[in-house]
mmCIF file of C-alpha atoms and ligand atoms in Angstrom:
data_model
loop_
_atom_site.group_PDB
_atom_site.id
_atom_site.type_symbol
_atom_site.label_atom_id
_atom_site.label_comp_id
_atom_site.label_asym_id
_atom_site.label_seq_id
_atom_site.Cartn_x
_atom_site.Cartn_y
_atom_site.Cartn_z
ATOM 1 C CA MET E 1 10.257 -1.906 28.175
ATOM 2 C CA SER E 2 6.489 -1.673 28.163
ATOM 3 C CA THR E 3 5.018 1.504 26.803
ATOM 4 C CA ILE E 4 2.034 3.752 27.327
ATOM 5 C CA GLU E 5 -0.360 3.729 24.388
ATOM 6 C CA THR E 6 0.068 7.347 23.270
ATOM 7 C CA VAL E 7 -3.478 7.868 22.020
ATOM 8 C CA GLU E 8 -4.922 6.412 25.247
ATOM 9 C CA PHE E 9 -2.829 8.838 27.284
ATOM 10 C CA TYR E 10 -3.944 11.771 25.136
ATOM 11 C CA ASP E 11 -7.620 10.739 25.393
ATOM 12 C CA HIS E 12 -7.261 10.352 29.152
ATOM 13 C CA LEU E 13 -5.994 13.952 29.475
ATOM 14 C CA LEU E 14 -8.955 15.166 27.434
ATOM 15 C CA GLU E 15 -11.383 13.185 29.602
ATOM 16 C CA LYS E 16 -9.827 14.782 32.667
ATOM 17 C CA GLY E 17 -10.469 18.276 31.357
ATOM 18 C CA VAL E 18 -7.337 19.274 29.446
ATOM 19 C CA GLU E 19 -8.552 21.467 26.601
ATOM 20 C CA LEU E 20 -5.388 23.466 25.973
ATOM 21 C CA PHE E 21 -1.847 22.325 25.266
ATOM 22 C CA ALA E 22 1.220 24.559 25.014
ATOM 23 C CA GLY E 23 4.907 23.800 24.974
ATOM 24 C CA VAL E 24 8.106 23.273 23.055
ATOM 25 C CA PRO E 25 8.545 19.828 21.491
ATOM 26 C CA ASP E 26 11.082 17.355 22.804
ATOM 27 C CA SER E 27 12.774 14.281 21.371
ATOM 28 C CA LEU E 28 11.627 12.016 24.242
ATOM 29 C CA LEU E 29 8.077 13.325 23.921
ATOM 30 C CA LYS E 30 8.216 13.080 20.129
ATOM 31 C CA ASP E 31 5.318 10.650 19.825
ATOM 32 C CA LEU E 32 3.151 12.406 22.401
ATOM 33 C CA CYS E 33 3.869 15.793 20.769
ATOM 34 C CA ALA E 34 3.033 14.296 17.356
ATOM 35 C CA CYS E 35 -0.247 12.933 18.741
ATOM 36 C CA ILE E 36 -1.148 16.262 20.368
ATOM 37 C CA TYR E 37 -0.262 18.113 17.175
ATOM 38 C CA ASP E 38 -2.217 15.722 14.977
ATOM 39 C CA ARG E 39 -5.393 15.503 17.073
ATOM 40 C CA THR E 40 -5.759 18.951 18.618
ATOM 41 C CA PRO E 41 -7.222 21.960 16.792
ATOM 42 C CA ARG E 42 -4.459 24.459 16.039
ATOM 43 C CA GLU E 43 -5.811 27.093 18.424
ATOM 44 C CA ALA E 44 -5.733 24.586 21.301
ATOM 45 C CA ASN E 45 -2.110 23.486 20.856
ATOM 46 C CA ILE E 46 0.345 26.349 20.952
ATOM 47 C CA VAL E 47 3.916 25.515 19.998
ATOM 48 C CA ALA E 48 5.383 28.339 22.045
ATOM 49 C CA ALA E 49 8.596 30.240 21.339
ATOM 50 C CA ASN E 50 10.046 28.983 24.621
ATOM 51 C CA GLU E 51 8.883 26.973 27.595
ATOM 52 C CA GLY E 52 8.442 30.035 29.825
ATOM 53 C CA ASN E 53 6.012 31.454 27.266
ATOM 54 C CA ALA E 54 4.043 28.188 27.439
ATOM 55 C CA VAL E 55 3.752 28.568 31.225
ATOM 56 C CA GLY E 56 2.579 32.141 30.643
ATOM 57 C CA ILE E 57 -0.137 30.901 28.292
ATOM 58 C CA ALA E 58 -1.229 28.356 30.923
ATOM 59 C CA VAL E 59 -1.381 31.093 33.588
ATOM 60 C CA GLY E 60 -3.507 33.411 31.435
ATOM 61 C CA TYR E 61 -5.817 30.593 30.390
ATOM 62 C CA HIS E 62 -6.435 29.572 33.978
ATOM 63 C CA VAL E 63 -7.202 33.052 35.284
ATOM 64 C CA ALA E 64 -9.624 33.594 32.407
ATOM 65 C CA THR E 65 -11.391 30.225 32.406
ATOM 66 C CA GLY E 66 -10.701 28.433 35.679
ATOM 67 C CA LYS E 67 -9.473 25.523 33.548
ATOM 68 C CA TYR E 68 -5.938 24.248 33.350
ATOM 69 C CA ALA E 69 -3.528 23.589 30.506
ATOM 70 C CA ALA E 70 -0.961 20.882 29.892
ATOM 71 C CA VAL E 71 2.534 22.225 29.200
ATOM 72 C CA TYR E 72 5.010 19.918 27.462
ATOM 73 C CA LEU E 73 8.744 20.450 27.499
ATOM 74 C CA GLN E 74 12.134 18.793 27.512
ATOM 75 C CA ASN E 75 13.916 19.068 30.866
ATOM 76 C CA SER E 76 16.422 21.376 29.073
ATOM 77 C CA GLY E 77 13.571 23.880 29.114
ATOM 78 C CA LEU E 78 13.224 23.803 32.909
ATOM 79 C CA GLY E 79 15.484 26.835 33.146
ATOM 80 C CA ASN E 80 13.106 28.766 30.930
ATOM 81 C CA ILE E 81 10.132 28.035 33.222
ATOM 82 C CA VAL E 82 11.820 28.736 36.560
ATOM 83 C CA ASN E 83 10.866 32.412 36.597
ATOM 84 C CA PRO E 84 7.172 32.180 35.642
ATOM 85 C CA VAL E 85 6.683 29.096 37.840
ATOM 86 C CA ALA E 86 8.431 30.481 40.942
ATOM 87 C CA SER E 87 7.217 34.046 40.675
ATOM 88 C CA LEU E 88 3.769 33.650 39.122
ATOM 89 C CA ALA E 89 2.240 30.183 39.189
ATOM 90 C CA HIS E 90 3.567 29.188 42.634
ATOM 91 C CA PRO E 91 0.865 29.071 45.331
ATOM 92 C CA ASP E 92 2.618 31.926 47.191
ATOM 93 C CA VAL E 93 1.803 34.151 44.216
ATOM 94 C CA TYR E 94 -1.226 33.449 41.959
ATOM 95 C CA GLY E 95 -1.460 29.722 42.643
ATOM 96 C CA VAL E 96 -2.098 28.426 39.144
ATOM 97 C CA PRO E 97 -2.718 24.743 38.475
ATOM 98 C CA MET E 98 -1.109 23.363 35.332
ATOM 99 C CA LEU E 99 0.121 19.946 34.279
ATOM 100 C CA LEU E 100 3.786 19.962 33.237
ATOM 101 C CA ILE E 101 4.818 16.995 31.082
ATOM 102 C CA ILE E 102 8.607 16.836 31.097
ATOM 103 C CA GLY E 103 10.859 14.667 28.929
ATOM 104 C CA TRP E 104 13.733 13.387 31.094
ATOM 105 C CA ARG E 105 16.849 13.484 28.927
ATOM 106 C CA GLY E 106 20.005 12.495 30.790
ATOM 107 C CA GLU E 107 18.249 10.404 33.424
ATOM 108 C CA PRO E 108 21.016 9.029 35.671
ATOM 109 C CA GLY E 109 22.022 5.561 34.452
ATOM 110 C CA VAL E 110 20.774 6.181 30.911
ATOM 111 C CA LYS E 111 23.520 7.028 28.418
ATOM 112 C CA ASP E 112 22.997 10.435 26.835
ATOM 113 C CA GLU E 113 24.911 13.334 25.287
ATOM 114 C CA PRO E 114 27.099 15.606 27.501
ATOM 115 C CA GLN E 115 24.594 18.483 27.437
ATOM 116 C CA HIS E 116 21.948 16.280 29.064
ATOM 117 C CA VAL E 117 23.990 14.757 31.880
ATOM 118 C CA ALA E 118 23.925 17.556 34.479
ATOM 119 C CA GLN E 119 20.414 18.672 33.505
ATOM 120 C CA GLY E 120 19.185 15.079 33.806
ATOM 121 C CA ARG E 121 20.778 14.646 37.230
ATOM 122 C CA LEU E 122 19.443 18.013 38.415
ATOM 123 C CA THR E 123 15.881 17.574 37.155
ATOM 124 C CA PRO E 124 14.363 16.078 40.349
ATOM 125 C CA ALA E 125 16.239 18.584 42.523
ATOM 126 C CA MET E 126 15.092 21.496 40.360
ATOM 127 C CA LEU E 127 11.462 20.422 40.612
ATOM 128 C CA ASP E 128 11.882 19.956 44.372
ATOM 129 C CA SER E 129 13.371 23.393 44.786
ATOM 130 C CA LEU E 130 10.556 24.921 42.723
ATOM 131 C CA GLU E 131 8.160 23.065 45.057
ATOM 132 C CA VAL E 132 6.542 21.388 42.064
ATOM 133 C CA PRO E 133 5.383 17.884 43.052
ATOM 134 C CA TYR E 134 6.288 15.341 40.383
ATOM 135 C CA THR E 135 5.780 11.688 39.490
ATOM 136 C CA VAL E 136 7.985 9.638 37.206
ATOM 137 C CA LEU E 137 5.418 8.079 34.902
ATOM 138 C CA ASP E 138 5.236 4.312 34.740
ATOM 139 C CA ALA E 139 3.775 2.234 31.914
ATOM 140 C CA GLU E 140 1.908 0.233 34.577
ATOM 141 C CA GLY E 141 -0.662 2.234 36.464
ATOM 142 C CA TRP E 142 -0.079 5.543 34.696
ATOM 143 C CA GLN E 143 -3.800 6.425 34.829
ATOM 144 C CA GLY E 144 -3.712 6.453 38.627
ATOM 145 C CA GLN E 145 -0.540 8.549 38.600
ATOM 146 C CA VAL E 146 -2.099 11.101 36.239
ATOM 147 C CA ASP E 147 -5.314 11.260 38.262
ATOM 148 C CA ASP E 148 -3.437 11.714 41.547
ATOM 149 C CA ALA E 149 -1.281 14.457 40.030
ATOM 150 C CA LEU E 150 -4.362 16.284 38.723
ATOM 151 C CA ALA E 151 -6.167 15.961 42.051
ATOM 152 C CA LEU E 152 -3.172 17.391 43.903
ATOM 153 C CA MET E 153 -2.813 20.188 41.351
ATOM 154 C CA GLN E 154 -6.439 21.188 41.844
ATOM 155 C CA ALA E 155 -6.506 20.765 45.618
ATOM 156 C CA GLU E 156 -3.389 22.875 46.126
ATOM 157 C CA ASN E 157 -3.679 25.237 43.157
ATOM 158 C CA LYS E 158 -0.193 24.717 41.856
ATOM 159 C CA PRO E 159 1.796 23.295 38.942
ATOM 160 C CA VAL E 160 2.497 19.561 39.121
ATOM 161 C CA ALA E 161 4.745 17.531 36.842
ATOM 162 C CA LEU E 162 4.790 14.180 35.107
ATOM 163 C CA VAL E 163 8.369 13.181 34.317
ATOM 164 C CA VAL E 164 8.713 10.990 31.237
ATOM 165 C CA ARG E 165 11.494 8.471 30.705
ATOM 166 C CA LYS E 166 12.979 7.587 27.330
ATOM 167 C CA GLY E 167 10.856 5.211 25.225
ATOM 168 C CA LEU E 168 7.744 5.461 27.428
ATOM 169 C CA PHE E 169 5.232 6.403 24.742
ATOM 170 C CA SER E 170 4.257 4.115 21.879
ATOM 171 C CA LYS E 171 5.060 5.165 18.318
ATOM 172 C CA TYR E 172 2.712 7.738 16.837
ATOM 173 C CA SER E 173 3.164 8.372 13.138
ATOM 174 C CA PHE E 174 1.383 10.919 11.079
ATOM 175 C CA THR E 175 1.948 12.691 7.811
ATOM 176 C CA GLN E 176 2.359 16.378 7.959
ATOM 177 C CA GLU E 177 1.481 18.731 5.177
ATOM 178 C CA ASN E 178 4.606 20.190 3.581
ATOM 179 C CA PRO E 179 4.138 23.973 3.803
ATOM 180 C CA LYS E 180 6.628 24.790 1.041
ATOM 181 C CA PRO E 181 6.882 21.855 -1.395
ATOM 182 C CA GLU E 182 8.715 24.042 -3.900
ATOM 183 C CA ILE E 183 11.800 24.064 -1.640
ATOM 184 C CA THR E 184 14.017 21.038 -2.175
ATOM 185 C CA LEU E 185 17.280 22.251 -0.621
ATOM 186 C CA SER E 186 18.137 20.254 2.514
ATOM 187 C CA ARG E 187 19.665 21.822 5.614
ATOM 188 C CA GLU E 188 22.769 19.685 5.225
ATOM 189 C CA GLU E 189 23.257 20.770 1.589
ATOM 190 C CA ALA E 190 22.811 24.393 2.666
ATOM 191 C CA LEU E 191 25.381 23.959 5.437
ATOM 192 C CA ALA E 192 27.848 22.361 3.008
ATOM 193 C CA GLU E 193 27.544 25.440 0.772
ATOM 194 C CA VAL E 194 27.944 27.754 3.748
ATOM 195 C CA LEU E 195 31.117 26.070 5.025
ATOM 196 C CA GLU E 196 32.597 26.096 1.517
ATOM 197 C CA ALA E 197 31.772 29.793 1.044
ATOM 198 C CA ILE E 198 32.913 31.238 4.363
ATOM 199 C CA GLY E 199 36.354 29.619 4.272
ATOM 200 C CA SER E 200 38.253 27.876 7.038
ATOM 201 C CA ASP E 201 39.497 31.021 8.865
ATOM 202 C CA ALA E 202 36.015 32.155 9.890
ATOM 203 C CA PHE E 203 34.475 31.007 13.150
ATOM 204 C CA VAL E 204 31.048 29.393 13.409
ATOM 205 C CA VAL E 205 28.568 29.221 16.269
ATOM 206 C CA SER E 206 25.895 26.742 15.225
ATOM 207 C CA THR E 207 22.532 26.185 16.845
ATOM 208 C CA THR E 208 21.152 23.353 18.979
ATOM 209 C CA GLY E 209 19.979 20.144 17.328
ATOM 210 C CA LYS E 210 20.852 18.550 14.031
ATOM 211 C CA THR E 211 22.416 21.710 12.552
ATOM 212 C CA SER E 212 25.397 21.348 14.878
ATOM 213 C CA ARG E 213 25.596 17.596 14.250
ATOM 214 C CA GLU E 214 25.686 18.255 10.506
ATOM 215 C CA VAL E 215 28.307 20.993 10.887
ATOM 216 C CA PHE E 216 30.439 18.524 12.862
ATOM 217 C CA GLU E 217 30.172 15.817 10.197
ATOM 218 C CA LEU E 218 30.784 18.263 7.350
ATOM 219 C CA ARG E 219 33.974 19.498 9.067
ATOM 220 C CA GLU E 220 35.086 15.869 9.401
ATOM 221 C CA SER E 221 34.565 15.220 5.715
ATOM 222 C CA ARG E 222 36.272 18.500 4.795
ATOM 223 C CA GLY E 223 39.240 17.544 7.008
ATOM 224 C CA GLU E 224 39.140 20.940 8.736
ATOM 225 C CA GLY E 225 39.019 19.885 12.375
ATOM 226 C CA HIS E 226 36.551 21.401 14.830
ATOM 227 C CA ALA E 227 38.450 24.214 16.509
ATOM 228 C CA HIS E 228 36.569 26.937 14.618
ATOM 229 C CA ASP E 229 33.114 25.684 15.564
ATOM 230 C CA PHE E 230 31.168 26.284 18.744
ATOM 231 C CA LEU E 231 28.378 23.725 18.697
ATOM 232 C CA THR E 232 25.578 25.091 20.872
ATOM 233 C CA VAL E 233 24.694 21.617 22.120
ATOM 234 C CA GLY E 234 22.599 23.068 24.970
ATOM 235 C CA GLY E 235 21.327 26.590 25.604
ATOM 236 C CA MET E 236 18.930 26.596 22.666
ATOM 237 C CA GLY E 237 18.265 30.119 21.434
ATOM 238 C CA HIS E 238 21.558 31.545 22.627
ATOM 239 C CA SER E 239 23.779 30.874 19.571
ATOM 240 C CA SER E 240 23.539 34.448 18.321
ATOM 241 C CA SER E 241 24.509 35.808 21.740
ATOM 242 C CA ILE E 242 27.413 33.342 21.952
ATOM 243 C CA ALA E 243 28.591 34.495 18.518
ATOM 244 C CA MET E 244 28.274 38.128 19.620
ATOM 245 C CA GLY E 245 30.508 37.410 22.593
ATOM 246 C CA ALA E 246 32.976 35.375 20.523
ATOM 247 C CA ALA E 247 33.304 38.149 17.945
ATOM 248 C CA LEU E 248 35.012 40.215 20.668
ATOM 249 C CA GLY E 249 37.899 37.731 20.743
ATOM 250 C CA THR E 250 38.977 37.622 17.106
ATOM 251 C CA GLU E 251 39.569 39.785 14.061
ATOM 252 C CA GLU E 252 38.074 37.054 11.841
ATOM 253 C CA LEU E 253 34.401 36.929 10.917
ATOM 254 C CA VAL E 254 32.177 35.019 13.361
ATOM 255 C CA TYR E 255 29.066 33.486 11.802
ATOM 256 C CA CYS E 256 26.092 32.475 13.864
ATOM 257 C CA ILE E 257 24.208 29.669 12.095
ATOM 258 C CA ASP E 258 20.808 29.687 13.754
ATOM 259 C CA GLY E 259 17.587 27.694 13.252
ATOM 260 C CA ASP E 260 14.094 29.176 13.189
ATOM 261 C CA GLY E 261 13.166 27.493 16.486
ATOM 262 C CA GLY E 262 16.347 28.795 18.077
ATOM 263 C CA PHE E 263 15.811 32.277 16.622
ATOM 264 C CA LEU E 264 12.241 32.470 17.940
ATOM 265 C CA MET E 265 13.135 31.078 21.363
ATOM 266 C CA HIS E 266 15.049 34.210 22.415
ATOM 267 C CA MET E 267 14.246 36.616 19.604
ATOM 268 C CA GLY E 268 14.781 39.598 21.881
ATOM 269 C CA SER E 269 18.509 39.186 21.335
ATOM 270 C CA ALA E 270 18.205 40.132 17.635
ATOM 271 C CA PRO E 271 17.843 43.909 18.029
ATOM 272 C CA VAL E 272 20.494 44.039 20.739
ATOM 273 C CA ILE E 273 22.911 42.137 18.500
ATOM 274 C CA ALA E 274 22.084 44.234 15.443
ATOM 275 C CA GLN E 275 22.671 47.405 17.450
ATOM 276 C CA ARG E 276 25.644 46.362 19.557
ATOM 277 C CA ALA E 277 27.579 43.475 17.980
ATOM 278 C CA ARG E 278 31.073 44.108 16.703
ATOM 279 C CA ASP E 279 31.508 44.555 12.934
ATOM 280 C CA ASN E 280 32.828 41.001 12.468
ATOM 281 C CA PHE E 281 29.515 39.377 13.530
ATOM 282 C CA ARG E 282 27.457 37.742 10.753
ATOM 283 C CA TYR E 283 24.064 36.048 11.008
ATOM 284 C CA ILE E 284 22.801 33.065 8.995
ATOM 285 C CA LEU E 285 19.356 31.648 9.712
ATOM 286 C CA ILE E 286 18.407 28.234 8.353
ATOM 287 C CA ASN E 287 14.621 28.369 8.225
ATOM 288 C CA ASN E 288 12.790 25.070 7.683
ATOM 289 C CA GLY E 289 9.660 26.338 9.446
ATOM 290 C CA ALA E 290 9.865 23.627 12.080
ATOM 291 C CA HIS E 291 11.547 22.069 15.091
ATOM 292 C CA GLU E 292 12.920 19.453 12.739
ATOM 293 C CA SER E 293 15.487 17.983 15.143
ATOM 294 C CA VAL E 294 12.827 16.847 17.616
ATOM 295 C CA GLY E 295 9.978 15.708 15.387
ATOM 296 C CA GLY E 296 9.143 18.487 12.950
ATOM 297 C CA GLN E 297 6.389 20.408 14.747
ATOM 298 C CA PRO E 298 5.908 23.657 12.847
ATOM 299 C CA THR E 299 7.138 26.952 14.225
ATOM 300 C CA VAL E 300 5.546 30.209 13.101
ATOM 301 C CA ALA E 301 8.667 31.031 11.049
ATOM 302 C CA PHE E 302 7.023 30.431 7.656
ATOM 303 C CA ASP E 303 4.131 32.726 8.639
ATOM 304 C CA ILE E 304 6.190 35.796 9.483
ATOM 305 C CA ASP E 305 8.448 38.235 7.643
ATOM 306 C CA ILE E 306 11.873 37.417 9.078
ATOM 307 C CA PRO E 307 13.789 39.780 6.749
ATOM 308 C CA ALA E 308 11.558 42.623 7.989
ATOM 309 C CA ILE E 309 12.189 41.633 11.632
ATOM 310 C CA LEU E 310 15.933 41.601 11.047
ATOM 311 C CA ARG E 311 15.896 44.875 9.106
ATOM 312 C CA GLY E 312 13.705 46.490 11.727
ATOM 313 C CA SER E 313 16.172 45.333 14.366
ATOM 314 C CA GLY E 314 19.049 47.063 12.620
ATOM 315 C CA PHE E 315 20.553 44.517 10.233
ATOM 316 C CA GLU E 316 21.330 46.744 7.258
ATOM 317 C CA HIS E 317 21.807 44.111 4.559
ATOM 318 C CA VAL E 318 19.479 41.077 4.600
ATOM 319 C CA GLU E 319 19.133 38.433 1.879
ATOM 320 C CA LEU E 320 16.839 35.432 1.586
ATOM 321 C CA VAL E 321 17.646 32.418 -0.614
ATOM 322 C CA SER E 322 16.241 28.921 -1.046
ATOM 323 C CA GLU E 323 18.557 27.387 -3.642
ATOM 324 C CA ALA E 324 22.045 25.992 -3.172
ATOM 325 C CA SER E 325 23.362 27.859 -6.210
ATOM 326 C CA SER E 326 22.444 31.254 -4.683
ATOM 327 C CA ILE E 327 24.372 30.707 -1.443
ATOM 328 C CA PRO E 328 27.998 31.414 -2.534
ATOM 329 C CA SER E 329 27.342 34.831 -4.090
ATOM 330 C CA ALA E 330 24.971 35.841 -1.275
ATOM 331 C CA LEU E 331 27.652 34.987 1.284
ATOM 332 C CA GLU E 332 30.244 36.987 -0.648
ATOM 333 C CA ARG E 333 28.041 40.062 -0.208
ATOM 334 C CA ILE E 334 27.234 39.193 3.422
ATOM 335 C CA ALA E 335 30.934 38.770 4.249
ATOM 336 C CA ALA E 336 31.695 42.218 2.819
ATOM 337 C CA LYS E 337 29.166 44.091 4.996
ATOM 338 C CA PRO E 338 28.839 44.453 8.765
ATOM 339 C CA ARG E 339 25.295 44.104 10.169
ATOM 340 C CA SER E 340 24.287 41.732 7.408
ATOM 341 C CA ALA E 341 22.281 38.527 7.540
ATOM 342 C CA LEU E 342 21.381 35.648 5.237
ATOM 343 C CA ILE E 343 18.191 33.623 5.597
ATOM 344 C CA ILE E 344 18.259 30.240 3.863
ATOM 345 C CA GLU E 345 14.904 28.516 3.512
ATOM 346 C CA THR E 346 15.225 24.739 3.435
ATOM 347 C CA ALA E 347 13.086 21.628 3.343
ATOM 348 C CA GLN E 348 12.732 19.435 6.409
ATOM 349 C CA GLY E 349 14.609 16.192 6.808
ATOM 350 C CA SER E 350 17.997 14.780 7.662
ATOM 351 C CA ARG E 351 20.059 11.647 7.102
ATOM 352 C CA ASP E 352 19.060 8.588 9.145
ATOM 353 C CA ASP E 353 22.733 7.867 9.776
ATOM 354 C CA LEU E 354 23.596 11.360 11.030
ATOM 355 C CA GLY E 355 26.121 10.930 13.846
ATOM 356 C CA ARG E 356 26.865 12.903 16.985
ATOM 357 C CA PRO E 357 30.000 14.909 17.765
ATOM 358 C CA THR E 358 32.873 12.664 18.779
ATOM 359 C CA VAL E 359 34.840 15.522 20.352
ATOM 360 C CA SER E 360 33.529 16.511 23.793
ATOM 361 C CA PRO E 361 32.463 20.125 24.436
ATOM 362 C CA SER E 362 35.262 20.567 26.994
ATOM 363 C CA GLU E 363 37.920 19.256 24.547
ATOM 364 C CA ASN E 364 36.454 21.491 21.888
ATOM 365 C CA LYS E 365 36.695 24.494 24.189
ATOM 366 C CA VAL E 366 40.435 23.973 24.666
ATOM 367 C CA ALA E 367 40.931 23.748 20.895
ATOM 368 C CA MET E 368 38.794 26.856 20.340
ATOM 369 C CA LEU E 369 40.765 28.917 22.851
ATOM 370 C CA GLU E 370 43.923 28.158 20.866
ATOM 371 C CA ALA E 371 42.291 28.856 17.514
ATOM 372 C CA PHE E 372 40.921 32.205 18.730
ATOM 373 C CA ALA E 373 44.338 33.127 20.196
ATOM 374 C CA GLU E 374 46.013 32.302 16.851
ATOM 375 C CA SER E 375 43.475 34.396 14.967
ATOM 376 C CA ARG E 376 44.533 37.451 16.985
ATOM 377 C CA ASN E 377 48.227 37.119 16.024
HETATM 378 C C1 TPP W 401 15.532 25.014 26.056
HETATM 379 C C2 TPP W 401 15.361 23.861 25.131
HETATM 380 N N1 TPP W 401 14.133 23.493 24.748
HETATM 381 C C3 TPP W 401 13.962 22.448 23.911
HETATM 382 C C4 TPP W 401 15.035 21.742 23.443
HETATM 383 C C5 TPP W 401 14.865 20.540 22.530
HETATM 384 N N2 TPP W 401 15.263 20.877 21.158
HETATM 385 C C6 TPP W 401 16.482 20.542 20.652
HETATM 386 S S1 TPP W 401 16.676 20.987 19.063
HETATM 387 C C7 TPP W 401 15.123 21.632 18.999
HETATM 388 C C8 TPP W 401 14.545 22.188 17.730
HETATM 389 C C9 TPP W 401 15.322 23.286 17.136
HETATM 390 O O1 TPP W 401 14.566 23.849 16.094
HETATM 391 P P1 TPP W 401 15.233 24.767 15.006
HETATM 392 O O2 TPP W 401 16.092 25.794 15.651
HETATM 393 O O3 TPP W 401 14.160 25.267 14.113
HETATM 394 O O4 TPP W 401 16.203 23.792 14.223
HETATM 395 P P2 TPP W 401 15.853 22.476 13.355
HETATM 396 O O5 TPP W 401 15.812 21.366 14.307
HETATM 397 O O6 TPP W 401 14.555 22.710 12.638
HETATM 398 O O7 TPP W 401 16.995 22.387 12.399
HETATM 399 C C10 TPP W 401 14.469 21.500 20.239
HETATM 400 C C11 TPP W 401 13.091 21.982 20.529
HETATM 401 C C12 TPP W 401 16.309 22.160 23.882
HETATM 402 N N3 TPP W 401 17.436 21.552 23.473
HETATM 403 N N4 TPP W 401 16.444 23.202 24.711
#
């Protein structure tokens, strides 16, 4: 498949007046997101907490400057933009031009994971129903497609979208500064310690991305099966809420294992959970300061005081560790106390040969229902 030269595409957007980028990184847009991150001043590329926030930034920027922003997202994030697009940016409301660049996971005919199949099939229909005109970008003639989209966006004062197929952008490599070189613990090592410490009776709800893939592989190697794990393969940011709901169905402890990107995406759930979750809910946050699963763009998680946020929300016992040897004793204390949370700071990175779950979500659900029922007996 021929590709679009990523730097040429980026330069073209700049030539056409894009001075602000905002979004949430995506695996299919990995090279474009890396290029934007590498070449754009930090204040002009906002890695937003969620895609709806990125649309909000684009709306505010336009009303203040008359200019327009480019908003990048995976199609999984379309749900997060529906509200601000339909009830703010749509021409029936404020009429705000913005260029949406959407990675098309689960495109019909392209093999992908279960969580991307329906979203991939629904992507064109969702854009149609939002009345957002879109073009599926082509490696041949992409300049004309971009220019037409921008002209339409400006003529009609509305969001328009470029839909990006797998493998469309050329490789863009860059070296990122490591914000915390003193941390050597990997996420997978941390997860291995966690699974060992919490025991096989506890339930786990793990976050979207490589965390859940690592949990799956660790359970395989531990020979424990998968019936105690809800892998949040889609619905990024909702693991803690899922764990809150699941804690209602068992007397065992239910651990949410979140990531910093997932935590930030719907952080409003933290105080509600701290105030209202049942006493068997426990929270573990693996903080590597980045969206590691989709290319490693930094989040703001290393710049903020997460223990203070959790304490302020109502978690009464909060610990932070960054070494494997501290995890078992910390989890002993966490297990003993309701409204407690453990933050584990880790380095970025994962195995090249990391696999994907071989049990489907629907099979896993059947097994989980049984395991939860047993835990109540
Ligand atoms: C709503 C939504 N937006 C974007 C994505 C793409 N995505 C999958 S994993 C991930 C990064 C998760 O970051 P974090 O929680 O920090 O975990 P890490 O990958 O660093 O372990 C992203 C952005 C998605 N699945 N869903």
